[in-house]
mmCIF file of C-alpha atoms and ligand atoms in Angstrom:
data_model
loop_
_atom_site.group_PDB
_atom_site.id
_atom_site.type_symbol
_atom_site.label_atom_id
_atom_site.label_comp_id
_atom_site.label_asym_id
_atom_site.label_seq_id
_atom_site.Cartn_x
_atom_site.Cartn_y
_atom_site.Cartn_z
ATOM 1 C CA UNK A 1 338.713 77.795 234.314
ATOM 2 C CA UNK A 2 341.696 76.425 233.263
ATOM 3 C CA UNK A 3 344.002 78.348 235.815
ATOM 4 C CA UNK A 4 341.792 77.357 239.031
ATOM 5 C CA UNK A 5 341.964 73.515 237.768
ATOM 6 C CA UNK A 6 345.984 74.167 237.673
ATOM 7 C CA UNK A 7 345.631 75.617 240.790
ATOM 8 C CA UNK A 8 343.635 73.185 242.029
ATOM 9 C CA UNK A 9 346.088 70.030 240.859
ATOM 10 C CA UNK A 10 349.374 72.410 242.529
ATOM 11 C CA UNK A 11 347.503 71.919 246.284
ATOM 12 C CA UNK A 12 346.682 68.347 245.401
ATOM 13 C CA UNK A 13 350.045 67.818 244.751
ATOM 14 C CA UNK A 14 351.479 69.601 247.411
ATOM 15 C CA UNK A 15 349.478 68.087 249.906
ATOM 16 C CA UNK A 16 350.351 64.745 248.852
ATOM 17 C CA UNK A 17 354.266 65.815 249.073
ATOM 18 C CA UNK A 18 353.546 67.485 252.794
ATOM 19 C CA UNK A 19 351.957 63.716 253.624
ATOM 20 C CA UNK A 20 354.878 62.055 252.120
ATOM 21 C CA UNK A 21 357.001 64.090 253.719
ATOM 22 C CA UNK A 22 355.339 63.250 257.245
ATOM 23 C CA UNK A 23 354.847 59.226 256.663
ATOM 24 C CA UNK A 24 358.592 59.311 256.047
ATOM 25 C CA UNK A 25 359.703 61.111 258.797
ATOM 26 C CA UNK A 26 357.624 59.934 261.227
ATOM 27 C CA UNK A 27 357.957 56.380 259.927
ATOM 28 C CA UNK A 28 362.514 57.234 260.458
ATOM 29 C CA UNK A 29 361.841 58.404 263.844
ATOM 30 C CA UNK A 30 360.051 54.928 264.595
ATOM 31 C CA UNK A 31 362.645 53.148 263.099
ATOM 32 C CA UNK A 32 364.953 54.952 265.231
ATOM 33 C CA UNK A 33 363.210 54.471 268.283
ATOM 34 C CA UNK A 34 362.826 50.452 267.789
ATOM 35 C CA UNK A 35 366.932 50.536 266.845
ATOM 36 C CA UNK A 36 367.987 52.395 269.590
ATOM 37 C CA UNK A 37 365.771 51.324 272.801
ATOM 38 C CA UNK A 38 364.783 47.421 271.139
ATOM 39 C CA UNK A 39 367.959 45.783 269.057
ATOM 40 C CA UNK A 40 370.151 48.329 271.297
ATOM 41 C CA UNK A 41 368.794 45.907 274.281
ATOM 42 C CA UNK A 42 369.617 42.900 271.986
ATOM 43 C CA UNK A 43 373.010 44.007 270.808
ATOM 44 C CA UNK A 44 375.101 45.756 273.315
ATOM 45 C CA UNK A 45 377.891 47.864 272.928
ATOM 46 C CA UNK A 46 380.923 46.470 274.940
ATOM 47 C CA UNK A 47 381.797 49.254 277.223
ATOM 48 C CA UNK A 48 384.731 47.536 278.190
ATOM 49 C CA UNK A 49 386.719 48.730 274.890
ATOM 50 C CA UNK A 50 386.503 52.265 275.839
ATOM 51 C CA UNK A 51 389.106 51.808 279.314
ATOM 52 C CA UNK A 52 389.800 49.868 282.247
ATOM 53 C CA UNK A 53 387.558 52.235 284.759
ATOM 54 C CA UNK A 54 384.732 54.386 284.929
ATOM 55 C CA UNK A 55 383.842 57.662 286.697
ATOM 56 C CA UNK A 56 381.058 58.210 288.340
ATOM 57 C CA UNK A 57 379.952 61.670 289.797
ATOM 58 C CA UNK A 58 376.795 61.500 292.167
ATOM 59 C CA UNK A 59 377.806 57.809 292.440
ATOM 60 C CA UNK A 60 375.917 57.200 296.317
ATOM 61 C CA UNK A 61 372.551 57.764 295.444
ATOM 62 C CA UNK A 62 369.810 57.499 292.347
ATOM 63 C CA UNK A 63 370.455 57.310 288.830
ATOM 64 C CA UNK A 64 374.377 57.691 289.191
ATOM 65 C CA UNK A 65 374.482 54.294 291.942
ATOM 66 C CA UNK A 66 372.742 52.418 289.256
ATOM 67 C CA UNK A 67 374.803 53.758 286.421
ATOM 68 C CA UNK A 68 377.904 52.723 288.675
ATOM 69 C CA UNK A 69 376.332 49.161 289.620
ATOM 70 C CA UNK A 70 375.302 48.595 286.236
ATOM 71 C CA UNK A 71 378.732 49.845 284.790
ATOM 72 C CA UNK A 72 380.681 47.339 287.082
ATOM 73 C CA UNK A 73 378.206 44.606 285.656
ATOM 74 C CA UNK A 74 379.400 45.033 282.115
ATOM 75 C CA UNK A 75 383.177 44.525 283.678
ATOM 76 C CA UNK A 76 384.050 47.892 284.398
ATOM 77 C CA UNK A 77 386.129 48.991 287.406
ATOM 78 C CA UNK A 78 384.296 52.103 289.029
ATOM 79 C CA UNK A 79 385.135 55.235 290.752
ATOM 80 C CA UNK A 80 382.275 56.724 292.902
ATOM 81 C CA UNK A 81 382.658 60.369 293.525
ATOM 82 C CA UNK A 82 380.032 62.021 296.162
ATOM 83 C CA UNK A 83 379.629 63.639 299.178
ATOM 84 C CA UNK A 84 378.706 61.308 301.569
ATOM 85 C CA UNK A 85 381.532 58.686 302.967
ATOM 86 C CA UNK A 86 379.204 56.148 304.505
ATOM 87 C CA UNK A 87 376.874 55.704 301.274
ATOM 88 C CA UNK A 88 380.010 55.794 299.149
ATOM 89 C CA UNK A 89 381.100 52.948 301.073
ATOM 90 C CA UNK A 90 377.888 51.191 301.102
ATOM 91 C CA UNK A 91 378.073 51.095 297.297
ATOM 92 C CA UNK A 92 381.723 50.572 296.678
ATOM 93 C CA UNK A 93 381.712 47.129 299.230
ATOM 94 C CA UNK A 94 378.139 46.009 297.168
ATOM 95 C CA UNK A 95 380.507 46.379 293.697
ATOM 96 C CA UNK A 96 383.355 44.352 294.917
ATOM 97 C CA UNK A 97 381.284 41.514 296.511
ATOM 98 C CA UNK A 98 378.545 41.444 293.844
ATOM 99 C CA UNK A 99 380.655 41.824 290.581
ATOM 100 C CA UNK A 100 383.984 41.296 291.378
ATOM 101 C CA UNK A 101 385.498 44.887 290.546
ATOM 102 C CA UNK A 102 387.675 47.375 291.604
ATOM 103 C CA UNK A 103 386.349 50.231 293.160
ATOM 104 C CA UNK A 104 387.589 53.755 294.286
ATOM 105 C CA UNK A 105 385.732 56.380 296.194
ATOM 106 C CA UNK A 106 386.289 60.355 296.238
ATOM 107 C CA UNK A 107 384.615 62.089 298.643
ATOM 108 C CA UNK A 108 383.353 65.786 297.037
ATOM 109 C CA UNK A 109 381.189 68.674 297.282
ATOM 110 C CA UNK A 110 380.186 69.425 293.673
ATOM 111 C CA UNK A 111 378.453 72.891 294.897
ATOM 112 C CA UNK A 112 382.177 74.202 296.019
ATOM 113 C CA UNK A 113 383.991 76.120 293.310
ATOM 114 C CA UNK A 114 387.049 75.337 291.219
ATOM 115 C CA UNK A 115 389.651 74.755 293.829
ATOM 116 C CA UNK A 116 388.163 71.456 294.674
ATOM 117 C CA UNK A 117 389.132 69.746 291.655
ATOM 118 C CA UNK A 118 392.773 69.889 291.929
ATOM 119 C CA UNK A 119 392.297 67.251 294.465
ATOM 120 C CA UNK A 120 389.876 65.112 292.005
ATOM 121 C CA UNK A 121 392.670 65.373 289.537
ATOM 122 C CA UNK A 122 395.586 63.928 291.516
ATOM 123 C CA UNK A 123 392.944 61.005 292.790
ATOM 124 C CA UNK A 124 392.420 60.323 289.087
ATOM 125 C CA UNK A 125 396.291 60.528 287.976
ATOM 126 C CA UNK A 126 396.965 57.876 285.586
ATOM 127 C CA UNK A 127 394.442 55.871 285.904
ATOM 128 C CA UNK A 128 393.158 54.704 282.518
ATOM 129 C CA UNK A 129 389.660 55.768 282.371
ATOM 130 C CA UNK A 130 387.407 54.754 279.669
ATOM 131 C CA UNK A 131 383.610 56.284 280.817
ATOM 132 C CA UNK A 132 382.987 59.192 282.687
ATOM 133 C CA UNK A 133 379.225 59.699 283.983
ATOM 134 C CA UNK A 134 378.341 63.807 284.678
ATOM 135 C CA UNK A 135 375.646 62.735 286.723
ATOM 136 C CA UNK A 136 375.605 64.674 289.438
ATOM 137 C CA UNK A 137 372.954 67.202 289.748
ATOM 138 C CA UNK A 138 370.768 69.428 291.822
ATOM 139 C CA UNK A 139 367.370 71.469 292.047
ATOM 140 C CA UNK A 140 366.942 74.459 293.479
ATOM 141 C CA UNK A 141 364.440 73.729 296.203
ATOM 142 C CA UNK A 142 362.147 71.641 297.366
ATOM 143 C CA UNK A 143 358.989 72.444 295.600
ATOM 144 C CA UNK A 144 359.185 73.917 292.208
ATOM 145 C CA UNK A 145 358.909 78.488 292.356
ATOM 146 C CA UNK A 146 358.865 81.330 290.439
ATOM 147 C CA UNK A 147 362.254 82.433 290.495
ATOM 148 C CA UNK A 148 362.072 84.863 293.458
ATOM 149 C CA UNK A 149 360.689 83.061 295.526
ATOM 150 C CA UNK A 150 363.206 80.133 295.448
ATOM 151 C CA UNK A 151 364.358 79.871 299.192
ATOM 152 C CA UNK A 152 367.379 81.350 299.705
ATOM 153 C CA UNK A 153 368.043 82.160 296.111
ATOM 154 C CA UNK A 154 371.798 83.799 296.172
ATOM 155 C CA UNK A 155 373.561 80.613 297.781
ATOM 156 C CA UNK A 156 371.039 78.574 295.719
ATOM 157 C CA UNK A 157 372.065 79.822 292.105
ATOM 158 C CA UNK A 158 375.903 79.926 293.140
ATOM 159 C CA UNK A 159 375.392 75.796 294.223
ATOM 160 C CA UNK A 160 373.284 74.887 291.182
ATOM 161 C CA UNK A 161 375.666 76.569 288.636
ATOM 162 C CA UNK A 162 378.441 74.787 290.287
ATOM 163 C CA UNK A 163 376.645 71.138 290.746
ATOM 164 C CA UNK A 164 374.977 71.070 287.375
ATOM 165 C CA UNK A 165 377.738 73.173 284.660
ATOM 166 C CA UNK A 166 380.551 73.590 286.384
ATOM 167 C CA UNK A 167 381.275 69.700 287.663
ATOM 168 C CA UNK A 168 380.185 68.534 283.718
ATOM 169 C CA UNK A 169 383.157 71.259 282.606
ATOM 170 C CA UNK A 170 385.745 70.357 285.546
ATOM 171 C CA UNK A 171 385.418 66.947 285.123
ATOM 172 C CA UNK A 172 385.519 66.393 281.048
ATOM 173 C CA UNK A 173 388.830 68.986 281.345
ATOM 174 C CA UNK A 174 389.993 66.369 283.637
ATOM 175 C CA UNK A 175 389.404 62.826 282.265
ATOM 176 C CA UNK A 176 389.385 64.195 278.470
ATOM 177 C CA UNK A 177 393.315 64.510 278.018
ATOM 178 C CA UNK A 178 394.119 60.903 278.501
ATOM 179 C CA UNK A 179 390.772 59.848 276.541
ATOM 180 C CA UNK A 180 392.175 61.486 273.698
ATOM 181 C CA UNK A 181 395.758 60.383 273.828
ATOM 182 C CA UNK A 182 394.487 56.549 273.453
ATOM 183 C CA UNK A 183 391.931 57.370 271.040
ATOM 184 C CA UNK A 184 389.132 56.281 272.918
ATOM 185 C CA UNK A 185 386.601 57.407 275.333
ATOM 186 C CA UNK A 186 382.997 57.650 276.435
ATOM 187 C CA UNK A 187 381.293 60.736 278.136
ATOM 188 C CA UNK A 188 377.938 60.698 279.197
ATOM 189 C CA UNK A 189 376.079 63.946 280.287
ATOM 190 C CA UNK A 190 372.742 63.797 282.445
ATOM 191 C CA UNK A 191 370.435 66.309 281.436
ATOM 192 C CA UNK A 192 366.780 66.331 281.916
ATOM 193 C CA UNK A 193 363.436 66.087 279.567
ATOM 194 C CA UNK A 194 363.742 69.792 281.529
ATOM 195 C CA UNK A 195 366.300 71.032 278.772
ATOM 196 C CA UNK A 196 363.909 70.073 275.854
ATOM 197 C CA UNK A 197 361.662 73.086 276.767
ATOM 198 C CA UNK A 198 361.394 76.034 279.106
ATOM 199 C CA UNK A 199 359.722 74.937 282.259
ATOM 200 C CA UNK A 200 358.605 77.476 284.164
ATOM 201 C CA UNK A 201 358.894 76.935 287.874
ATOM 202 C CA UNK A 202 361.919 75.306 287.065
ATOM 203 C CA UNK A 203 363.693 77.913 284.975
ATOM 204 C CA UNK A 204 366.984 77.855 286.525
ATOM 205 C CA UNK A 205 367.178 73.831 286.563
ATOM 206 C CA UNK A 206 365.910 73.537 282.824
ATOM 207 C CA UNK A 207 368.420 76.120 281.779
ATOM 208 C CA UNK A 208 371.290 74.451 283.018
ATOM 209 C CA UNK A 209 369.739 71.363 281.292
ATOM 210 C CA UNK A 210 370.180 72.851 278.259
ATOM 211 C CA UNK A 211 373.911 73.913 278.803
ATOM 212 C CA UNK A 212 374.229 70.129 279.331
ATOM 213 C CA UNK A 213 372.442 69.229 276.325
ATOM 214 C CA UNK A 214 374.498 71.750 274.293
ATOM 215 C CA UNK A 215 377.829 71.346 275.431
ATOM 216 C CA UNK A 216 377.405 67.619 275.077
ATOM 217 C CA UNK A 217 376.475 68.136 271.658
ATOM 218 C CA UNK A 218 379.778 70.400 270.263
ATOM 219 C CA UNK A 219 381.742 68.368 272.736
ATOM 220 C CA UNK A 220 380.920 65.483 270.292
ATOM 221 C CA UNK A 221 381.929 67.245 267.259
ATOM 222 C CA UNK A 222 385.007 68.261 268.610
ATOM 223 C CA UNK A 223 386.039 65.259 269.400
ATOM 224 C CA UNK A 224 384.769 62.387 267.702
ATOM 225 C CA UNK A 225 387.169 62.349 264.904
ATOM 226 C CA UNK A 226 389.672 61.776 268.102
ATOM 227 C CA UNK A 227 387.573 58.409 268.923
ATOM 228 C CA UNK A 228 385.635 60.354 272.085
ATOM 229 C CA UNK A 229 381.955 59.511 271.905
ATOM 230 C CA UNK A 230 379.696 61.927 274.054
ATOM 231 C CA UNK A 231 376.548 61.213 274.848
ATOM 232 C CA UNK A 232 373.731 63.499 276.278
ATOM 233 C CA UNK A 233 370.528 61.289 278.340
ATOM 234 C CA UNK A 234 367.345 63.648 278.631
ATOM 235 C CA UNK A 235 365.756 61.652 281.199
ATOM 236 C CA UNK A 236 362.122 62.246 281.961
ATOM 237 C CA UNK A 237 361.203 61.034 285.757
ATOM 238 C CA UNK A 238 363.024 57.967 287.530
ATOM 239 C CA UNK A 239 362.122 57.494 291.166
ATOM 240 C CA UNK A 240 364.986 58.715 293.176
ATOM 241 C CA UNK A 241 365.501 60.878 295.728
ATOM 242 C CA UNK A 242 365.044 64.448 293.873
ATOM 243 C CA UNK A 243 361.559 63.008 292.622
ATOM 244 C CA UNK A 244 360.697 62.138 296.204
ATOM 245 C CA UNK A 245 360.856 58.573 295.695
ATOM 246 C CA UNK A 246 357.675 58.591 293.180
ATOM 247 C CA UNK A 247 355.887 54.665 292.693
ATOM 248 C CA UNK A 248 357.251 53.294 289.295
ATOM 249 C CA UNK A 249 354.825 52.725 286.572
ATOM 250 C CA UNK A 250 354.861 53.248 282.927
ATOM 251 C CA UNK A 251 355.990 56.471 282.945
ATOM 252 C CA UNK A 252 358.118 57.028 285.734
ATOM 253 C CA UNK A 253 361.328 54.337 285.286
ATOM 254 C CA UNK A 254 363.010 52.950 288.685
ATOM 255 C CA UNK A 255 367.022 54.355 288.248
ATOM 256 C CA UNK A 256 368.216 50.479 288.235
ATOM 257 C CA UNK A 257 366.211 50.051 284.624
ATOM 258 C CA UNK A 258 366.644 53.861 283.505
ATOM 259 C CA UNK A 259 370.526 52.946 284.203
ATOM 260 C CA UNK A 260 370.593 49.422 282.468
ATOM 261 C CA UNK A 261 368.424 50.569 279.472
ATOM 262 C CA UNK A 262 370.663 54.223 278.953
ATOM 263 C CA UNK A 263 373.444 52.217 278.766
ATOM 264 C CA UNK A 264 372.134 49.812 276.120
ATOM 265 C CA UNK A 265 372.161 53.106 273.933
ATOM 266 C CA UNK A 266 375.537 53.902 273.885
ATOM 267 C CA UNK A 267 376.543 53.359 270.559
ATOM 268 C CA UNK A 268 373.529 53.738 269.240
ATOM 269 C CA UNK A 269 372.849 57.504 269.919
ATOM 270 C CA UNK A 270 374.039 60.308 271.232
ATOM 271 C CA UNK A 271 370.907 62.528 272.117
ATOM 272 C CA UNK A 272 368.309 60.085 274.116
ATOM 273 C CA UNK A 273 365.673 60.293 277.010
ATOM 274 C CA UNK A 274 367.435 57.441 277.766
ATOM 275 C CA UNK A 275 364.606 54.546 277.619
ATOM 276 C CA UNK A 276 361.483 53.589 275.545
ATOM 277 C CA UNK A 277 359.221 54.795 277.492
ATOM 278 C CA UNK A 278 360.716 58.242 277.816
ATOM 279 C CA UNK A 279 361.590 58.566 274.553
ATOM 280 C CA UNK A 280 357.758 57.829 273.724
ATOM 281 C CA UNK A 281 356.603 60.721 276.158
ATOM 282 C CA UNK A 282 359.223 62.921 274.986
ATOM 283 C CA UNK A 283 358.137 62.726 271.316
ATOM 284 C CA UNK A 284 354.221 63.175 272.631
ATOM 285 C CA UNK A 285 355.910 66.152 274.291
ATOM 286 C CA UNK A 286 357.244 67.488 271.320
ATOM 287 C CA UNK A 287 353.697 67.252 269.195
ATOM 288 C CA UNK A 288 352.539 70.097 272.134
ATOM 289 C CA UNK A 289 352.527 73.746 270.244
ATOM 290 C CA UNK A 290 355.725 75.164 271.506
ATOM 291 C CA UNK A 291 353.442 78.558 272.470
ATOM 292 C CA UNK A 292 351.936 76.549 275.021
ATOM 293 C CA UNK A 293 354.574 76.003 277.115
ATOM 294 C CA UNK A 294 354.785 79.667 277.228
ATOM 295 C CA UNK A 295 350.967 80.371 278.085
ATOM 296 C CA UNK A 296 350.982 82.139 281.569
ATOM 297 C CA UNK A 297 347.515 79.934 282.203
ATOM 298 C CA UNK A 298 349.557 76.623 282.321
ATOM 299 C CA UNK A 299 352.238 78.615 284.778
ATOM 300 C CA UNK A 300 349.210 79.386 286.921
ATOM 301 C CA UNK A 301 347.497 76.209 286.906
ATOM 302 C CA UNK A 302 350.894 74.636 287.534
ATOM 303 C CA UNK A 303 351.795 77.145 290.459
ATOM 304 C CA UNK A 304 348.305 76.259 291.939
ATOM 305 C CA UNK A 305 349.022 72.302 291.647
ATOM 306 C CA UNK A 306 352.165 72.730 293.763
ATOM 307 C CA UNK A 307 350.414 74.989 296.394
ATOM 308 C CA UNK A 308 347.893 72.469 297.054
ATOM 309 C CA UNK A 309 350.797 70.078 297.808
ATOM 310 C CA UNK A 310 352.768 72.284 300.057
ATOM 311 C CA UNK A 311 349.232 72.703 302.148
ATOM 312 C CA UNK A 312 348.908 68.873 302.248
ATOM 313 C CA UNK A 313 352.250 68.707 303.703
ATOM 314 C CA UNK A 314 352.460 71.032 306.085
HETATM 315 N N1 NAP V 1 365.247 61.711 288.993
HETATM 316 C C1 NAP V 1 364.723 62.221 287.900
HETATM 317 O O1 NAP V 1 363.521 62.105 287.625
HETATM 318 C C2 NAP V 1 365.605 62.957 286.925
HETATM 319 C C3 NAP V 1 365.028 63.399 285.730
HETATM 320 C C4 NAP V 1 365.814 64.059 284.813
HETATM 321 C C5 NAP V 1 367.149 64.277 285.070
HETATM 322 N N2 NAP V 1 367.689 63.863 286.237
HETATM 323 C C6 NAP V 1 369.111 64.122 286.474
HETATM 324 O O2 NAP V 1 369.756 62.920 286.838
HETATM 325 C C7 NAP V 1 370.852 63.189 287.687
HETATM 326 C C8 NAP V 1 370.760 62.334 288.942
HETATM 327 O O3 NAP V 1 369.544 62.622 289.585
HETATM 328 P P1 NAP V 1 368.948 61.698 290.722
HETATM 329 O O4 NAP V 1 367.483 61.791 290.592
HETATM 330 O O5 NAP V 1 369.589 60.378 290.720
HETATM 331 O O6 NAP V 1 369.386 62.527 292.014
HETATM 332 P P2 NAP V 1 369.483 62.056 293.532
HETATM 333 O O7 NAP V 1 368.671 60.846 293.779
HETATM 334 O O8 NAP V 1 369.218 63.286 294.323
HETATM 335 O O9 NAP V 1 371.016 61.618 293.693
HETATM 336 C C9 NAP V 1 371.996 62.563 293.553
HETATM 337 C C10 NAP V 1 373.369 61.940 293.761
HETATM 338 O O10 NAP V 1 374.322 62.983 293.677
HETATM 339 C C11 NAP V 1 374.985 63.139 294.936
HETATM 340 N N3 NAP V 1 375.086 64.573 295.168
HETATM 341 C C12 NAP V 1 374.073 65.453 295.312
HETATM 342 N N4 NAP V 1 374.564 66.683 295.513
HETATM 343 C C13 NAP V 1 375.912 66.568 295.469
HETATM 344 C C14 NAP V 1 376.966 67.479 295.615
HETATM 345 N N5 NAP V 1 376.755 68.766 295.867
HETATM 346 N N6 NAP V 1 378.237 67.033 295.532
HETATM 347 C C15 NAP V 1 378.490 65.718 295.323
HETATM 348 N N7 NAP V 1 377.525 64.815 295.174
HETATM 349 C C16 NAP V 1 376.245 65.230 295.248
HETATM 350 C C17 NAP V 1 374.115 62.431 295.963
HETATM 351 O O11 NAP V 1 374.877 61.862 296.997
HETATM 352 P P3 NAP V 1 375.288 62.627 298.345
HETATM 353 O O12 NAP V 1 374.041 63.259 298.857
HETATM 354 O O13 NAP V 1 375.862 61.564 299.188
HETATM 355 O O14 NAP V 1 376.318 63.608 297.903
HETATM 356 C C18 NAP V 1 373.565 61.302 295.116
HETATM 357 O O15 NAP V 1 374.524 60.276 294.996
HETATM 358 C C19 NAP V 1 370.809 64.692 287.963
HETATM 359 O O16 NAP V 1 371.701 65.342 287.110
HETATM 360 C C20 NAP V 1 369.382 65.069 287.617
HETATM 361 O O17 NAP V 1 369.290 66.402 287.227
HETATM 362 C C21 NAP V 1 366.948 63.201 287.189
#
C-alpha cells in the first residue's frame, strides 16, 4: 500500500513539474512575442548606426521595394539591385522625391552563376554599407508540384539554387569585409514560414528556405563578436507578386506593413516571421504533430486543392 501511495505522490508531482514547466515556457514565449512585435514598434532600433547605405537585392518589386522604401524612411541611402531597369527606376526616383535619399540602382540576373558578381562588387566598391537585405527569391513554378512534374525542372533547379543560396552567399562575401572592418553591420536573410517544415509540393523552395534559415543562424555566431548582427525573417504570406497578389486580411500582411513591422525587430531578434500576426500563426503551426506534415493524405488533399485551381484557370 505504501509503495502505490509513493507512487502515486511521484506522478502527482511530476505532473505538476511538466505544468510548471509549460506555464513558464509558454508564458516566455508570450513575453517574447509582446517584446519583439509590440515595444519593438514603440522603441526602434536606429538603423542609421549600422552605415551610410543599404543594399537591397529584389529591390523593384514586393517585399524587397518596401524594405528599400521603408529603409530610406529611417534615413538610409539605398541601393536597389534587380533585373528590371524601368521598375528600378520607378522606385529609385519615388526614394529621392519622397525621402530625400540617395539612391543607386544595379541592374542583375540573380539566376546567372558566379561570374555576375564581379560586376556587383566593383558597383559596391567603397561604399560604406551598413544593411544588406538577401531578399531576392524565386519559386519554382507557377502552381505548387510534386517534384517531377515541376515544368521544366533542369533549368528550374539550376535558377532557384542560384536566386535563393547562391545570391544570399555572393552577396554577404561581398558586403561582409567592410562590415567587419568598422565593426558594424546588419544582414538580413528572407526565408519563408516554408523553411520551418517540409512542405511538400514545395520541396525544393522550402529546402532552400532552410539553407537561409541556417546559414543566417552560424553566420551570426561567427560574427557577432565582430559587431555583425544577422537576422533571418520567416515570413508567412504577404501579397506580392509570387502570392498572386492575394487580398490582405489578418493573415496575409500587405509587403509595405510586413516591411515596416520586420524592421521594427531588428535588434530585438534574430529568428522572426517577421510580424505579429505571423509569428502568431507560426507558433499555431508549430503545436501541429510534426508526423502530420509528413502524412501522404495531406499531400493528396493538397495536390487535389491546386488541381481544382489550375481547372478554374484554364
Ligand atoms: N510573398 C510571400 O508570401 C513570401 C512568403 C515567404 C517568403 N517570401 C520571400 O520573400 C522574398 C521576396 O518575395 P516577394 O513575394 O516580394 O517576391 P516578388 O513579389 O516576386 O518580388 C521579387 C523581387 O525580386 C526581383 N527578382 C525576381 N527574380 C529575380 C532575379 N532572377 N534576379 C534579380 N531580381 C529578381 C523582382 O524584380 P524583377 O522581376 O524586376 O527582377 C522583384 O523585385 C523572397 O525571398 C521570397 O521567397 C515571400
Amino acid at each position: 500500500m505504501e509503495a502505490k501511495a509513493d507512487y502515486t505522490q511521484a506522478f502527482v508531482l511530476f505532473g505538476k513539474v511538466v505544468a510548471i514547466y509549460l506555464v513558464l515556457s509558454q508564458g516566455w514565449k508570450l513575453i517574447r512575442g509582446i517584446r519583439n512585435h509590440i515595444l519593438s514598434g514603440w522603441f526602434q532600433t536606429d538603423l542609421k548606426q549600422y552605415g551610410r547605405w543599404a543594399v537591397v537585392t529584389g529591390a523593384s518589386d514586393g517585399i524587397g521595394k518596401s524594405y528599400a522604401r521603408e529603409l530610406a524612411k529611417r534615413g538610409l541611402d539605398v541601393v536597389l539591385i534587380s533585373r528590371t531597369l524601368e521598375k528600378l527606376k520607378n522606385v529609385a526616383s519615388e526614394i529621392e522625391q519622397k525621402y530625400g535619399r540617395k539612391t543607386k540602382i544595379i541592374q542583375a540576373d540573380f539566376t546567372r552563376g558566379s561570374e555576375m558578381y564581379e560586376s556587383i562588387e566593383n558597383n559596391l566598391k567603397g561604399m560604406e554599407i551598413g544593411i544588406l537585405v538577401n531578399n531576392v527569391g524565386m519559386i519554382l513554378s507557377k502552381h505548387p508540384e510534386r517534384f517531377l512534374n515541376i515544368p521544366n525542372i533542369n533549368k528550374a533547379i539550376t535558377d532557384t539554387i542560384n536566386c535563393n543560396i547562391l545570391s544570399v552567399l555572393q552577396m554577404t562575401r561581398i558586403v561582409l569585409p567592410q562590415m567587419i572592418e568598422r565593426n558594424k553591420g546588419l544582414i538580413i536573410n528572407i526565408s519563408s514560414e516554408a523553411g520551418n517544415h517540409p512542405f511538400p509540393l514545395l520541396i525544393v523552395y522550402s529546402a532552400t528556405k532552410v539553407f537561409v534559415d541556417f546559414f543566417s543562424r552560424g553566420l551570426h555566431i561567427e560574427y557577432q563578436s565582430k559587431g555583425i548582427t544577422v537576422q533571418c525573417v520567416m515570413p508567412l504570406s504577404v501579397s506580392t507578386a509570387m502570392t498572386s497578389n492575394i487580398k490582405t486580411n489578418i493573415f496575409v500582411k500587405s509587403a509595405d506593413d510586413f516591411a515596416r513591422e520586420a524592421l521594427n525587430t531588428v535588434g530585438y531578434t534574430n529568428r522572426t516571421s517577421g510580424c505579429f500576426s505571423h509569428s502568431l500563426q507560426s507558433y499555431a503551426l508549430d503545436l501541429i504533430p510534426k508526423p502530420v506534415f509528413s502524412m501522404t493524405t495531406v499531400t493528396d488533399l493538397f495536390e487535389n486543392l491546386v488541381n481544382k485551381q489550375k481547372k478554374k484557370e484554364k
